[in-house]
Tab-separated table of C-alpha atoms in Angstrom:
chain	number	residue	atom	x	y	z
A	2	MET	CA	0.000	0.000	0.000
A	3	ASN	CA	1.322	3.445	-0.954
A	4	HIS	CA	1.444	5.881	1.964
A	5	PRO	CA	1.342	9.539	0.866
A	6	GLU	CA	2.151	12.411	3.161
A	7	PRO	CA	0.445	12.397	6.581
A	8	ILE	CA	-3.239	13.235	6.780
A	9	ARG	CA	-3.709	16.670	8.333
A	10	ARG	CA	-6.558	17.291	10.741
A	11	LEU	CA	-7.371	20.859	11.762
A	12	LEU	CA	-8.923	20.424	15.205
A	13	GLY	CA	-8.725	24.050	16.360
A	14	ARG	CA	-9.158	25.100	20.018
A	15	VAL	CA	-9.460	21.967	22.146
A	16	ALA	CA	-8.885	20.916	25.745
A	17	TYR	CA	-5.607	19.126	26.441
A	18	VAL	CA	-6.637	15.928	28.233
A	19	PRO	CA	-9.268	14.661	25.756
A	20	THR	CA	-6.842	15.368	22.886
A	21	TRP	CA	-4.036	13.491	24.627
A	22	GLU	CA	-6.349	10.547	25.263
A	23	ALA	CA	-7.505	10.565	21.619
A	24	MET	CA	-3.995	10.492	20.159
A	25	ARG	CA	-2.939	7.805	22.609
A	26	ASP	CA	-5.958	5.690	21.635
A	27	PHE	CA	-5.269	6.301	17.941
A	28	THR	CA	-1.710	5.047	18.416
A	29	LEU	CA	-2.741	1.931	20.340
A	30	GLN	CA	-5.394	1.003	17.795
A	31	ARG	CA	-3.499	1.713	14.568
A	32	GLY	CA	-2.100	-1.066	12.386
A	33	PRO	CA	0.691	-1.354	9.805
A	34	GLU	CA	-1.553	0.073	7.084
A	35	SER	CA	-2.863	3.013	9.115
A	36	SER	CA	-2.050	6.395	7.630
A	37	ASP	CA	0.153	8.777	9.560
A	38	GLU	CA	-1.558	11.940	10.779
A	39	LEU	CA	-0.747	15.482	11.867
A	40	TRP	CA	-3.204	17.074	14.297
A	41	LEU	CA	-3.237	20.877	14.336
A	42	VAL	CA	-4.545	22.209	17.631
A	43	GLU	CA	-4.600	25.169	19.990
A	44	HIS	CA	-5.071	24.413	23.676
A	45	GLU	CA	-6.836	26.041	26.560
A	46	PRO	CA	-4.299	27.193	29.225
A	47	VAL	CA	-2.531	24.213	30.826
A	48	TYR	CA	0.842	23.237	32.261
A	49	THR	CA	2.008	19.771	31.263
A	50	LEU	CA	4.648	17.681	32.996
A	51	GLY	CA	6.530	15.168	30.870
A	52	GLN	CA	7.713	11.809	32.132
A	53	ALA	CA	10.902	13.406	33.439
A	54	GLY	CA	8.987	16.353	34.884
A	55	ARG	CA	9.729	17.414	38.440
A	56	ARG	CA	7.231	19.493	40.358
A	57	GLU	CA	9.938	21.766	41.749
A	58	HIS	CA	9.968	23.339	38.281
A	59	LEU	CA	6.397	24.512	38.915
A	60	ILE	CA	7.252	27.813	40.604
A	61	ASP	CA	3.936	29.655	40.689
A	62	PRO	CA	1.299	27.896	38.558
A	63	GLY	CA	-1.596	29.778	40.114
A	64	ALA	CA	-4.986	28.476	38.996
A	65	THR	CA	-3.750	27.069	35.682
A	66	PRO	CA	-4.428	23.299	35.486
A	67	ILE	CA	-1.438	20.939	35.723
A	68	VAL	CA	-1.454	17.648	33.831
A	69	ALA	CA	1.136	14.890	34.285
A	70	THR	CA	1.366	13.372	30.827
A	71	ASP	CA	3.342	10.621	29.100
A	72	ARG	CA	5.457	12.600	26.639
A	73	GLY	CA	9.181	13.014	27.051
A	74	GLY	CA	10.678	16.108	28.620
A	75	GLN	CA	9.995	18.394	31.537
A	76	VAL	CA	7.371	21.082	32.141
A	77	THR	CA	5.895	23.433	29.562
A	78	TYR	CA	2.865	25.641	29.038
A	79	HIS	CA	0.201	25.460	26.340
A	80	GLY	CA	-2.294	28.209	25.684
A	81	PRO	CA	-4.175	30.234	23.087
A	82	GLY	CA	-1.951	31.700	20.389
A	83	GLN	CA	0.329	28.668	20.293
A	84	ALA	CA	0.306	26.396	17.235
A	85	VAL	CA	0.590	22.772	18.353
A	86	VAL	CA	1.117	20.027	15.794
A	87	TYR	CA	0.895	16.450	17.041
A	88	THR	CA	2.934	14.019	14.955
A	89	LEU	CA	1.277	10.589	14.818
A	90	ILE	CA	3.932	8.788	12.809
A	91	ASP	CA	4.869	5.125	12.237
A	92	LEU	CA	8.635	5.317	12.763
A	93	ARG	CA	9.230	1.733	11.666
A	94	ARG	CA	7.542	2.304	8.317
A	95	LEU	CA	9.446	5.548	7.870
A	96	GLY	CA	12.662	3.766	8.811
A	97	ILE	CA	13.841	6.333	11.351
A	98	THR	CA	14.818	6.462	15.019
A	99	VAL	CA	13.325	8.673	17.710
A	100	ARG	CA	16.407	10.890	17.535
A	101	THR	CA	15.897	11.342	13.806
A	102	LEU	CA	12.232	12.163	14.350
A	103	VAL	CA	13.164	14.879	16.832
A	104	PHE	CA	15.791	16.234	14.420
A	105	ARG	CA	13.253	16.361	11.581
A	106	ILE	CA	10.642	18.118	13.731
A	107	GLU	CA	13.208	20.722	14.760
A	108	GLU	CA	14.333	21.119	11.143
A	109	ALA	CA	10.744	21.663	10.023
A	110	VAL	CA	10.364	24.521	12.525
A	111	ILE	CA	13.706	26.069	11.528
A	112	GLN	CA	12.794	25.911	7.832
A	113	MET	CA	9.314	27.300	8.455
A	114	LEU	CA	10.740	30.315	10.314
A	115	GLU	CA	13.507	31.198	7.859
A	116	PRO	CA	11.300	32.796	5.152
A	117	LEU	CA	9.784	34.959	7.903
A	118	GLY	CA	13.204	36.424	8.639
A	119	VAL	CA	13.572	34.470	11.874
A	120	ILE	CA	16.858	32.594	12.135
A	121	ALA	CA	16.409	29.676	14.512
A	122	GLN	CA	18.694	26.987	15.857
A	123	ARG	CA	19.033	23.911	18.041
A	124	VAL	CA	20.795	23.697	21.391
A	125	ARG	CA	22.708	20.496	22.035
A	126	GLY	CA	21.059	18.404	24.739
A	127	ALA	CA	17.982	20.654	24.962
A	128	PRO	CA	15.355	19.578	22.391
A	129	GLY	CA	13.370	22.395	20.850
A	130	VAL	CA	14.024	25.437	18.692
A	131	TYR	CA	15.647	28.671	19.833
A	132	VAL	CA	16.185	32.174	18.449
A	133	ARG	CA	18.587	34.988	19.256
A	134	TYR	CA	16.740	37.408	21.492
A	135	ARG	CA	18.161	40.239	23.562
A	136	GLY	CA	14.977	41.991	24.520
A	137	GLY	CA	15.105	40.743	28.095
A	138	SER	CA	13.917	37.469	29.495
A	139	VAL	CA	10.260	36.598	29.154
A	140	GLY	CA	10.814	33.769	31.603
A	141	ARG	CA	10.806	33.821	35.392
A	142	ASN	CA	13.947	35.908	35.782
A	143	SER	CA	16.625	37.575	33.687
A	144	THR	CA	19.421	35.150	34.528
A	145	SER	CA	20.393	32.704	31.801
A	146	THR	CA	22.969	29.962	31.861
A	147	ALA	CA	25.839	30.151	29.398
A	148	THR	CA	24.122	27.481	27.325
A	149	PHE	CA	21.182	29.785	26.595
A	150	ALA	CA	22.977	33.147	26.568
A	151	ASP	CA	21.101	35.554	24.249
A	152	LEU	CA	18.689	32.769	23.293
A	153	ALA	CA	14.967	32.358	23.815
A	154	LYS	CA	12.863	29.283	23.162
A	155	ILE	CA	10.225	29.672	20.487
A	156	ALA	CA	9.183	26.024	20.043
A	157	ALA	CA	9.070	23.119	22.498
A	158	LEU	CA	8.737	19.472	21.609
A	159	GLY	CA	8.202	16.139	23.271
A	160	VAL	CA	7.141	12.763	21.929
A	161	ARG	CA	6.098	9.335	23.157
A	162	ILE	CA	6.726	6.102	21.267
A	163	ARG	CA	4.387	3.106	21.541
A	164	LYS	CA	4.180	0.158	19.140
A	165	GLY	CA	6.911	1.834	17.097
A	166	CYS	CA	4.713	4.895	16.546
A	167	SER	CA	4.947	8.433	17.892
A	168	TYR	CA	2.432	10.814	19.369
A	169	HIS	CA	2.607	14.235	21.030
A	170	GLY	CA	4.687	16.655	18.965
A	171	VAL	CA	5.735	20.308	18.770
A	172	ALA	CA	4.357	23.622	20.050
A	173	LEU	CA	5.288	26.881	18.290
A	174	ASN	CA	4.669	30.178	20.080
A	175	VAL	CA	2.868	32.434	17.603
A	176	ALA	CA	1.072	35.295	19.389
A	177	MET	CA	0.279	34.392	22.966
A	178	ASP	CA	0.302	35.601	26.545
A	179	LEU	CA	3.820	34.658	27.641
A	180	ALA	CA	3.237	35.530	31.305
A	181	PRO	CA	2.376	31.922	32.336
A	182	PHE	CA	5.930	30.886	31.468
A	183	GLN	CA	6.998	33.001	34.450
A	184	GLY	CA	5.278	30.440	36.669
A	185	ILE	CA	7.625	27.607	35.649
A	186	ASP	CA	11.206	26.763	34.796
A	187	PRO	CA	10.498	26.257	31.071
A	188	CYS	CA	11.506	22.735	30.052
A	189	GLY	CA	13.251	22.439	33.425
A	190	TYR	CA	15.689	25.331	32.883
A	191	ALA	CA	15.522	28.149	35.432
A	192	GLY	CA	15.759	31.521	33.739
A	193	LEU	CA	15.223	30.237	30.212
A	194	ALA	CA	13.652	33.021	28.164
A	195	VAL	CA	10.591	32.242	26.063
A	196	VAL	CA	9.465	34.269	23.076
A	197	ASP	CA	6.792	34.211	20.379
A	198	LEU	CA	6.662	35.366	16.770
A	199	ALA	CA	4.633	38.456	17.635
A	200	THR	CA	7.344	39.636	20.055
A	201	LEU	CA	9.868	39.223	17.227
A	202	GLY	CA	7.752	41.450	15.003
A	203	VAL	CA	6.258	38.666	12.878
A	204	ASN	CA	2.490	39.025	12.542
A	205	LEU	CA	1.094	35.645	11.581
A	206	SER	CA	-2.335	34.261	12.339
A	207	TRP	CA	-2.639	31.000	14.227
A	208	SER	CA	-4.102	29.236	11.196
A	209	GLU	CA	-1.357	30.452	8.870
A	210	ALA	CA	1.379	29.469	11.329
A	211	ALA	CA	-0.134	26.024	11.882
A	212	GLY	CA	-0.529	25.536	8.139
A	213	ARG	CA	3.034	26.540	7.322
A	214	LEU	CA	4.435	24.368	10.090
A	215	SER	CA	2.373	21.346	9.059
A	216	ASP	CA	3.530	21.844	5.461
A	217	ARG	CA	7.164	21.562	6.507
A	218	LEU	CA	6.490	18.648	8.864
A	219	ALA	CA	4.648	16.736	6.157
A	220	ALA	CA	7.589	17.221	3.804
A	221	HIS	CA	9.957	15.698	6.362
A	222	LEU	CA	7.691	12.783	7.316
A	223	ILE	CA	6.882	11.118	3.994
A	224	PRO	CA	7.934	7.438	3.689
């Protein structure tokens, strides 16, 4: 059976937990001939703790819900104005490792941002996508480690692999309230600055950002 590029599903504004349960169920029920899918979503405000997440990185969550989930990584925030693309991919069929999947997701974000005039990069040992930003920390404080000097995180990612297939994915900050990131150590790093496209002077709607990102992801995830 020929498998074209992943099916894209525009789900819009949805709650986190039912979406997590749906993509987990999809992964458990899929077979070798199931098509890969990309789910484009925007979440209501929520903090999520990955499998490695430690609650000491929740500094001042306030009334925002906290969900302990099964993706990799530490703590992050999801909210309106953030384009989330969940990558439901059969890694065995694609012939790639988890590390390669992460690399390709990061590369898709970097390539999507370049035509917008945003030069993005990876940081070794810290999955996600980062940009040069000297406008002051948007995180909890203004102190950054040498690893993140003059950098701010614009996209976070975390995946889970079951039955050789991935779920969860990547979250790109488009035009959102960044204040909730002050309530956590983003991705487990105290003082890590967080930024969105709007802060960088790029005015892009949520739907356009999600569409552009899913375009690049689809191109990198074709068997």
